[in-house]
Amino acid sequence: MDSYDLPMRAIAASVLLAVENGESLSQCLPPALQRLAPGERPTLQALCYGTCRWFHRLDGELETRLKKPLKKPDRIVHHLMLVALFQLRFSQQATYAILNESVEACRALDKPHLTGLVNGVLRSAEREGAPEPQTDACRFSHPVWMVEKLRHNWPDDWQQILEANNAQAPMTLRVNALRFGRDEYLSLLKQAEIEATATRFAPHGIQLSRPIQVDQLPWFADGAVSVQDEAAQLCTTLLDLAPGQRVLDACAAPGGKTCAILESQAELAEVVAIDESAMRLPRVQENLDRLDLQATLLEADAADIEHWWDGKPFDRILLDVPCSASGVIRRHPDIKLLRRETDIVPLAAIQLGLLAAMWSVLRPGGRLVYATCSVFPQENHRIIQRFLKQQSTAVLVEPEVLWGRNMGAGRQLLPDQTSHDGFFYAVLEKPES
């Protein structure tokens, strides 16, 4: 059978196998979606995201039901059974359909010798029900190392963080302040019978009561609003933007913060947005075009300033560094499968290196905002503490805000089931020479 004729469950299994082999859902899911008719794509996406979200619990159950692990060439069937277990445990799909269609999908994957195993495992799973999780890793469906690190770093909050990671993230909008006031856009949503409320901390944020397609949002195509989490929107409140400033958005893709900067202050001299990924920069330009905004885009490694910097210092720098993304797992559940504990130390070295490089292009009297979507202190306030020891003249600014926890060197937002993602911000200023 041609791969493009595979049933949905088989396609989902192939996506999960790709994730296990190191690809993110953002890489391997889009081409998989193209195999299906438009009306079927949301179901495939829900299967892949849901199975990743509950992977560690489902995998723990499946291991107890298999007498021995499947050989590597048959690993895709392991994932096929995980997809079926996800549906048995977390969906309203009819049981007979899950069982029958999973067996057919196994056959479509050219694994007829395993149809009996699939049928037997799933029938016993349906008959016996879900087992009681024996470990916190299974209970909260996270890798062991992540559970232990969160327990160590956040002894009073680790369970809340894990539960928030498994929740469905709300859909949050950023109103384009150049086009509408927030109250004005809330009125438009009400007229369109879309239930929404103002966010608590982000001044231009709106949270919808339920996710919808963006083409249902009033004036979306004309740049009225963008989809952006409340925590990510807070960067503009910390930059202290003013007319005539030259602003750098380092590590800018997909461009949400670049656009937020431009919307927040219409009279900036220039905004330069850098990203080292040539594949991701077009997304930044698409967002700019929809919002009718202008920025200078550069494909470069921000830390390699000799190859991109023109010698003109920046008044403001937003440094949203590469990180573990441990604060946005609810939006990207594949992080649970992709990230390793051994990633943290190398990431911290990159973060500290980027911070030092950006400091060198910040003008005296300028401000740098350091940001991550992480909840691990090793990537957050400890990086700032290390940097302050290296740059004794750097001044740590404690912003007067109502959100986050003061970590002594920056503010930490933990993921909240009902509102924002997990994020960290620190504000540094360079004294006048």
Coordinates of C-alpha atoms in Angstrom, one line a residue:
M1 CA 0.0 0.0 0.0
D2 CA 1.3 3.5 -0.9
S3 CA 2.2 5.5 2.2
Y4 CA -0.2 8.2 1.1
D5 CA -3.1 5.6 1.3
L6 CA -2.3 4.6 4.9
P7 CA -5.2 4.7 7.4
M8 CA -5.1 7.6 9.9
R9 CA -3.9 5.4 12.8
A10 CA -1.0 4.1 10.8
I11 CA 0.0 7.7 9.8
A12 CA -0.2 8.7 13.5
A13 CA 2.1 5.8 14.4
S14 CA 4.6 6.9 11.8
V15 CA 4.6 10.4 13.2
L16 CA 5.2 9.1 16.8
L17 CA 8.0 6.9 15.5
A18 CA 9.6 10.0 13.9
V19 CA 9.3 11.9 17.2
E20 CA 10.9 9.0 19.1
N21 CA 13.8 9.2 16.5
G22 CA 14.3 12.9 17.3
E23 CA 12.0 14.9 15.1
S24 CA 9.6 17.5 16.6
L25 CA 5.9 17.4 15.9
S26 CA 6.4 20.7 14.1
Q27 CA 8.7 19.0 11.7
C28 CA 7.0 15.6 11.0
L29 CA 3.3 16.4 11.5
P30 CA 2.7 18.9 8.7
P31 CA 3.7 16.5 5.9
A32 CA 1.7 13.8 7.5
L33 CA -1.4 16.0 7.6
Q34 CA -1.1 16.5 3.9
R35 CA -1.8 12.8 3.3
L36 CA -5.3 13.4 4.6
A37 CA -8.4 15.3 3.4
P38 CA -8.7 18.7 5.2
G39 CA -11.6 17.5 7.3
E40 CA -9.6 14.6 8.7
R41 CA -6.5 16.6 9.7
P42 CA -7.7 17.9 13.1
T43 CA -8.3 14.3 14.2
L44 CA -4.8 13.2 13.2
Q45 CA -3.3 16.2 15.0
A46 CA -5.4 15.4 18.1
L47 CA -4.2 11.8 18.0
C48 CA -0.5 12.8 17.7
Y49 CA -0.6 15.5 20.4
G50 CA -2.7 13.5 22.8
T51 CA -0.5 10.4 22.5
C52 CA 2.6 12.5 23.1
R53 CA 1.0 14.2 26.1
W54 CA 0.2 10.9 27.7
F55 CA 3.0 8.9 26.2
H56 CA 4.8 8.0 29.4
R57 CA 1.6 6.7 31.1
L58 CA 0.5 4.8 28.0
D59 CA 4.0 3.4 27.4
G60 CA 4.2 2.2 31.0
E61 CA 0.9 0.4 30.6
L62 CA 1.9 -1.1 27.2
E63 CA 5.1 -2.5 28.6
T64 CA 3.2 -4.4 31.2
R65 CA 1.0 -5.9 28.5
L66 CA 3.9 -7.0 26.3
K67 CA 5.8 -10.2 27.2
K68 CA 8.8 -8.7 25.4
P69 CA 9.6 -5.5 23.5
L70 CA 9.0 -5.4 19.8
K71 CA 12.1 -5.6 17.6
K72 CA 13.3 -2.3 16.1
P73 CA 11.8 -3.0 12.6
D74 CA 8.4 -3.5 14.2
R75 CA 8.7 -0.5 16.5
I76 CA 6.0 1.4 14.5
V77 CA 3.5 -1.2 15.8
H78 CA 4.4 -0.3 19.3
H79 CA 3.3 3.3 18.5
L80 CA 0.2 2.1 16.8
M81 CA -0.8 0.4 20.0
L82 CA 0.0 3.6 22.0
V83 CA -2.4 5.5 19.7
A84 CA -5.1 3.0 20.3
L85 CA -4.5 3.0 24.1
F86 CA -4.7 6.8 24.0
Q87 CA -8.1 6.5 22.4
L88 CA -9.3 3.8 24.8
R89 CA -8.3 5.9 27.8
F90 CA -8.9 9.5 26.7
S91 CA -11.5 9.6 23.9
Q92 CA -15.1 8.8 23.3
Q93 CA -14.3 6.7 20.2
A94 CA -16.3 3.4 20.1
T95 CA -14.2 0.6 21.4
Y96 CA -14.9 -1.8 18.5
A97 CA -13.8 0.8 16.0
I98 CA -10.5 1.4 17.9
L99 CA -9.8 -2.4 18.0
N100 CA -10.8 -3.2 14.4
E101 CA -9.2 -0.2 12.8
S102 CA -6.0 -0.7 14.7
V103 CA -5.7 -4.3 13.4
E104 CA -6.4 -3.0 9.9
A105 CA -3.8 -0.3 10.3
C106 CA -1.3 -3.0 11.4
R107 CA -2.0 -4.9 8.3
A108 CA -1.7 -1.7 6.2
L109 CA 1.8 -1.1 7.7
D110 CA 2.8 -4.5 6.2
K111 CA 3.0 -6.1 9.6
P112 CA 0.4 -8.9 9.3
H113 CA 2.3 -11.2 11.6
L114 CA 1.6 -8.8 14.4
T115 CA -2.2 -8.3 14.0
G116 CA -2.9 -11.1 16.5
L117 CA -0.7 -9.3 19.1
V118 CA -2.4 -5.9 18.5
N119 CA -5.8 -7.5 18.8
G120 CA -4.9 -9.4 22.0
V121 CA -3.2 -6.5 23.7
L122 CA -6.0 -4.0 23.0
R123 CA -8.8 -6.4 23.9
S124 CA -7.2 -7.1 27.3
A125 CA -6.6 -3.4 27.8
E126 CA -10.3 -2.7 27.1
R127 CA -11.4 -5.6 29.3
E128 CA -9.2 -4.9 32.3
G129 CA -9.3 -1.1 32.2
A130 CA -6.4 1.3 32.9
P131 CA -4.0 0.1 35.6
E132 CA -3.2 2.3 38.6
P133 CA 0.1 4.2 37.8
Q134 CA 2.9 2.8 40.0
T135 CA 5.3 5.8 39.7
D136 CA 5.0 9.6 39.6
A137 CA 6.5 9.4 36.1
C138 CA 3.5 7.3 34.9
R139 CA 1.0 9.1 37.0
F140 CA 1.9 12.5 35.6
S141 CA 3.1 11.1 32.3
H142 CA 6.6 12.8 32.2
P143 CA 10.1 11.3 31.9
V144 CA 11.6 10.3 35.3
W145 CA 14.4 12.9 35.1
M146 CA 12.0 15.7 34.5
V147 CA 9.8 14.7 37.4
E148 CA 12.8 14.5 39.7
K149 CA 14.3 17.8 38.6
L150 CA 11.0 19.6 39.1
R151 CA 10.5 18.0 42.5
H152 CA 14.0 19.2 43.4
N153 CA 13.7 22.7 42.0
W154 CA 10.1 23.4 43.0
P155 CA 9.3 21.2 46.1
D156 CA 6.0 23.0 46.7
D157 CA 4.9 23.4 43.1
W158 CA 6.1 20.4 41.1
Q159 CA 2.8 18.5 41.0
Q160 CA 1.0 21.7 39.9
I161 CA 3.6 22.2 37.1
L162 CA 3.2 18.6 35.9
E163 CA -0.6 18.9 35.9
A164 CA -0.5 22.2 34.1
N165 CA 1.8 20.6 31.5
N166 CA -0.9 18.0 30.8
A167 CA -3.8 20.5 30.4
Q168 CA -5.0 21.9 27.2
A169 CA -3.5 25.3 26.7
P170 CA -6.0 28.2 26.3
M171 CA -6.0 30.2 23.1
T172 CA -4.7 33.7 23.8
L173 CA -4.6 36.7 21.5
R174 CA -2.5 39.9 21.3
V175 CA -4.5 42.8 20.1
N176 CA -2.6 45.0 17.6
A177 CA -2.4 48.3 19.5
L178 CA -1.9 50.1 16.2
R179 CA -5.3 49.0 15.1
F180 CA -7.6 48.5 18.1
G181 CA -7.9 49.0 21.8
R182 CA -8.4 45.8 23.8
D183 CA -11.9 46.8 24.9
E184 CA -12.8 47.7 21.3
Y185 CA -11.7 44.3 20.1
L186 CA -13.5 42.5 23.0
S187 CA -16.7 44.3 21.7
L188 CA -16.0 42.9 18.2
L189 CA -15.6 39.4 19.6
K190 CA -18.9 39.8 21.6
Q191 CA -20.7 40.8 18.4
A192 CA -19.3 37.7 16.7
E193 CA -20.5 35.6 19.7
I194 CA -17.0 34.6 20.6
E195 CA -16.7 34.5 24.4
A196 CA -13.5 36.1 25.7
T197 CA -11.9 38.0 28.6
A198 CA -9.0 40.3 29.1
T199 CA -5.8 38.8 30.3
R200 CA -4.7 39.6 33.8
F201 CA -1.1 40.8 33.2
A202 CA -0.6 41.4 29.4
P203 CA -2.1 44.8 28.6
H204 CA -3.1 43.8 25.0
G205 CA -4.0 40.2 25.8
I206 CA -7.3 38.5 25.3
Q207 CA -8.1 34.9 26.3
L208 CA -10.8 33.0 24.5
S209 CA -13.1 30.6 26.4
R210 CA -12.4 28.0 23.8
P211 CA -10.0 27.7 20.8
I212 CA -11.4 28.5 17.4
Q213 CA -10.0 28.8 13.8
V214 CA -8.1 32.1 13.3
D215 CA -10.2 32.9 10.2
Q216 CA -13.2 33.2 12.6
L217 CA -11.5 36.1 14.4
P218 CA -12.7 39.6 13.3
W219 CA -10.2 41.3 11.0
F220 CA -7.5 38.6 11.6
A221 CA -6.3 38.6 8.0
D222 CA -6.0 42.4 8.2
G223 CA -3.7 42.3 11.2
A224 CA -6.1 43.1 14.0
V225 CA -4.8 40.4 16.4
S226 CA -2.2 37.6 16.6
V227 CA -2.2 34.4 18.6
Q228 CA 0.4 34.6 21.4
D229 CA 0.5 33.3 25.0
E230 CA 0.1 35.9 27.7
A231 CA 3.5 35.2 29.2
A232 CA 5.2 35.7 25.9
Q233 CA 3.5 39.1 25.5
L234 CA 5.0 40.5 28.7
C235 CA 8.4 41.2 27.0
T236 CA 7.2 44.5 25.6
T237 CA 6.2 45.7 29.1
L238 CA 9.8 45.2 30.3
L239 CA 11.7 46.7 27.3
D240 CA 10.6 50.3 28.1
L241 CA 10.3 51.2 24.5
A242 CA 10.4 54.8 23.3
P243 CA 10.5 56.7 19.9
G244 CA 13.8 56.7 18.1
Q245 CA 15.2 53.6 19.6
R246 CA 17.1 50.9 17.7
V247 CA 15.9 47.5 18.9
L248 CA 17.3 44.0 18.4
D249 CA 15.2 40.8 18.7
A250 CA 17.7 38.0 18.9
C251 CA 16.6 34.5 18.2
A252 CA 13.4 36.0 16.7
A253 CA 11.5 33.2 14.9
P254 CA 8.6 32.8 14.5
G255 CA 8.3 36.5 15.0
G256 CA 5.6 37.0 17.6
K257 CA 7.7 39.1 19.9
T258 CA 9.2 41.1 17.0
C259 CA 5.7 42.0 15.9
A260 CA 4.7 42.8 19.5
I261 CA 7.6 45.2 19.8
L262 CA 6.6 47.0 16.6
E263 CA 3.0 47.2 17.7
S264 CA 3.9 48.6 21.1
Q265 CA 5.9 51.6 19.8
A266 CA 5.1 52.9 16.3
E267 CA 8.1 55.4 16.2
L268 CA 11.1 53.1 16.7
A269 CA 14.0 53.9 14.5
E270 CA 14.6 50.3 13.5
V271 CA 13.9 46.8 14.7
V272 CA 16.4 44.1 13.7
A273 CA 15.3 40.5 14.0
I274 CA 17.9 37.7 13.9
D275 CA 17.4 34.0 13.6
E276 CA 19.9 31.3 12.5
S277 CA 17.3 29.2 10.8
A278 CA 16.8 30.1 7.1
M279 CA 13.7 27.9 7.2
R280 CA 12.0 29.8 10.0
L281 CA 12.7 33.4 8.9
P282 CA 10.0 33.3 6.2
R283 CA 7.5 32.8 9.0
V284 CA 8.7 36.0 10.6
Q285 CA 8.2 37.8 7.3
E286 CA 4.7 36.4 6.9
N287 CA 3.7 37.7 10.3
L288 CA 5.1 41.1 9.6
D289 CA 3.3 41.2 6.2
R290 CA -0.1 40.3 7.7
L291 CA 0.3 43.0 10.4
D292 CA 1.7 45.6 7.9
L293 CA 4.9 46.0 9.9
Q294 CA 8.6 46.5 8.9
A295 CA 11.7 45.0 10.3
T296 CA 15.2 44.1 9.2
L297 CA 15.5 40.3 9.1
L298 CA 19.0 38.7 9.3
E299 CA 19.9 35.0 9.0
A300 CA 22.7 34.6 11.5
D301 CA 23.9 33.1 14.7
A302 CA 23.3 36.0 17.1
A303 CA 26.4 35.1 19.1
D304 CA 28.6 35.4 16.0
I305 CA 28.4 39.2 16.0
E306 CA 31.4 39.7 13.6
H307 CA 29.3 38.2 10.8
W308 CA 26.1 40.3 11.2
W309 CA 26.6 43.4 13.3
D310 CA 27.0 46.7 11.5
G311 CA 28.7 48.4 14.5
K312 CA 25.7 50.5 15.5
P313 CA 24.8 49.7 19.1
F314 CA 21.2 48.9 20.1
D315 CA 19.2 50.8 22.7
R316 CA 17.1 47.8 23.5
I317 CA 17.7 44.1 23.1
L318 CA 15.3 41.2 23.6
L319 CA 17.2 38.0 24.1
D320 CA 14.8 35.0 24.0
V321 CA 17.4 32.3 24.2
P322 CA 17.2 28.6 23.1
C323 CA 16.1 26.6 26.1
S324 CA 14.6 23.3 27.3
A325 CA 11.1 24.8 26.6
S326 CA 10.0 23.1 29.8
G327 CA 7.5 25.9 30.4
V328 CA 5.5 25.3 27.2
I329 CA 5.1 21.5 27.3
R330 CA 1.3 21.8 27.3
R331 CA 1.6 23.4 23.8
H332 CA 4.4 21.1 22.7
P333 CA 4.0 17.7 24.4
D334 CA 6.6 16.2 22.2
I335 CA 9.2 18.0 24.4
K336 CA 8.7 15.2 26.9
L337 CA 10.1 12.7 24.4
L338 CA 12.7 15.0 22.7
R339 CA 14.4 16.7 25.7
R340 CA 17.1 14.9 27.7
E341 CA 18.5 15.9 31.1
T342 CA 21.9 16.0 29.4
D343 CA 20.7 18.9 27.3
I344 CA 20.5 21.4 30.1
V345 CA 24.2 22.0 30.7
P346 CA 25.0 22.6 27.0
L347 CA 22.0 24.9 26.7
A348 CA 23.1 26.9 29.7
A349 CA 26.5 27.4 28.0
I350 CA 24.8 28.6 24.9
Q351 CA 22.6 30.9 26.9
L352 CA 25.5 32.5 28.8
G353 CA 27.4 32.9 25.6
L354 CA 24.5 34.7 23.9
L355 CA 24.1 36.9 26.8
A356 CA 27.7 38.0 26.7
A357 CA 27.6 38.6 23.0
M358 CA 24.4 40.7 23.2
W359 CA 25.9 42.7 26.0
S360 CA 28.7 43.8 23.7
V361 CA 26.2 45.3 21.1
L362 CA 24.1 47.1 23.7
R363 CA 24.8 50.8 24.0
P364 CA 25.7 52.3 27.4
G365 CA 22.5 53.3 29.0
G366 CA 20.6 50.6 27.1
R367 CA 18.4 47.8 28.4
L368 CA 18.5 44.0 27.7
V369 CA 15.6 41.7 28.5
Y370 CA 16.6 38.0 28.9
A371 CA 13.8 35.6 28.4
T372 CA 13.2 31.8 28.4
C373 CA 10.2 29.6 28.2
S374 CA 11.8 27.3 30.8
V375 CA 11.0 26.6 34.5
F376 CA 14.5 25.2 35.3
P377 CA 16.6 27.6 37.4
Q378 CA 19.8 26.4 35.6
E379 CA 18.6 28.2 32.5
N380 CA 17.1 31.2 34.3
H381 CA 18.1 33.1 37.4
R382 CA 21.3 31.1 37.8
I383 CA 22.4 32.2 34.3
I384 CA 21.7 35.8 35.3
Q385 CA 23.7 35.4 38.6
R386 CA 26.6 33.9 36.6
F387 CA 26.5 36.8 34.1
L388 CA 26.4 39.4 36.8
K389 CA 29.6 37.9 38.3
Q390 CA 31.3 38.2 34.8
Q391 CA 30.0 41.7 34.1
S392 CA 30.4 43.5 37.4
T393 CA 29.0 46.8 36.0
A394 CA 25.8 45.3 34.8
V395 CA 22.8 46.5 36.7
L396 CA 19.9 44.1 37.5
V397 CA 16.6 45.9 37.4
E398 CA 13.7 44.6 39.4
P399 CA 10.5 45.6 37.4
E400 CA 7.5 46.8 39.3
V401 CA 5.1 44.1 38.1
L402 CA 2.3 42.0 39.7
W403 CA 3.2 38.8 38.0
G404 CA 5.8 36.0 38.6
R405 CA 8.0 35.2 41.5
N406 CA 11.1 37.2 42.4
M407 CA 14.0 34.8 42.1
G408 CA 16.5 37.3 43.3
A409 CA 17.8 37.7 39.7
G410 CA 14.7 37.8 37.5
R411 CA 11.0 36.8 37.7
Q412 CA 9.7 33.3 37.1
L413 CA 6.2 32.5 35.9
L414 CA 5.1 28.9 36.4
P415 CA 2.6 27.4 33.9
D416 CA -0.9 28.1 34.9
Q417 CA -3.7 25.7 33.8
T418 CA -6.1 28.6 33.3
S419 CA -3.9 31.2 31.8
H420 CA -0.2 31.7 30.9
D421 CA 2.7 29.4 30.1
G422 CA 5.9 29.0 32.1
F423 CA 8.3 31.9 31.4
F424 CA 11.3 33.6 32.9
Y425 CA 12.4 37.3 32.5
A426 CA 15.3 39.3 33.7
V427 CA 16.0 42.9 33.0
L428 CA 19.6 44.2 32.8
E429 CA 20.9 47.7 32.1
K430 CA 24.3 48.9 31.0
P431 CA 25.5 52.0 32.8
E432 CA 26.5 55.1 30.9
S433 CA 30.2 55.2 30.3

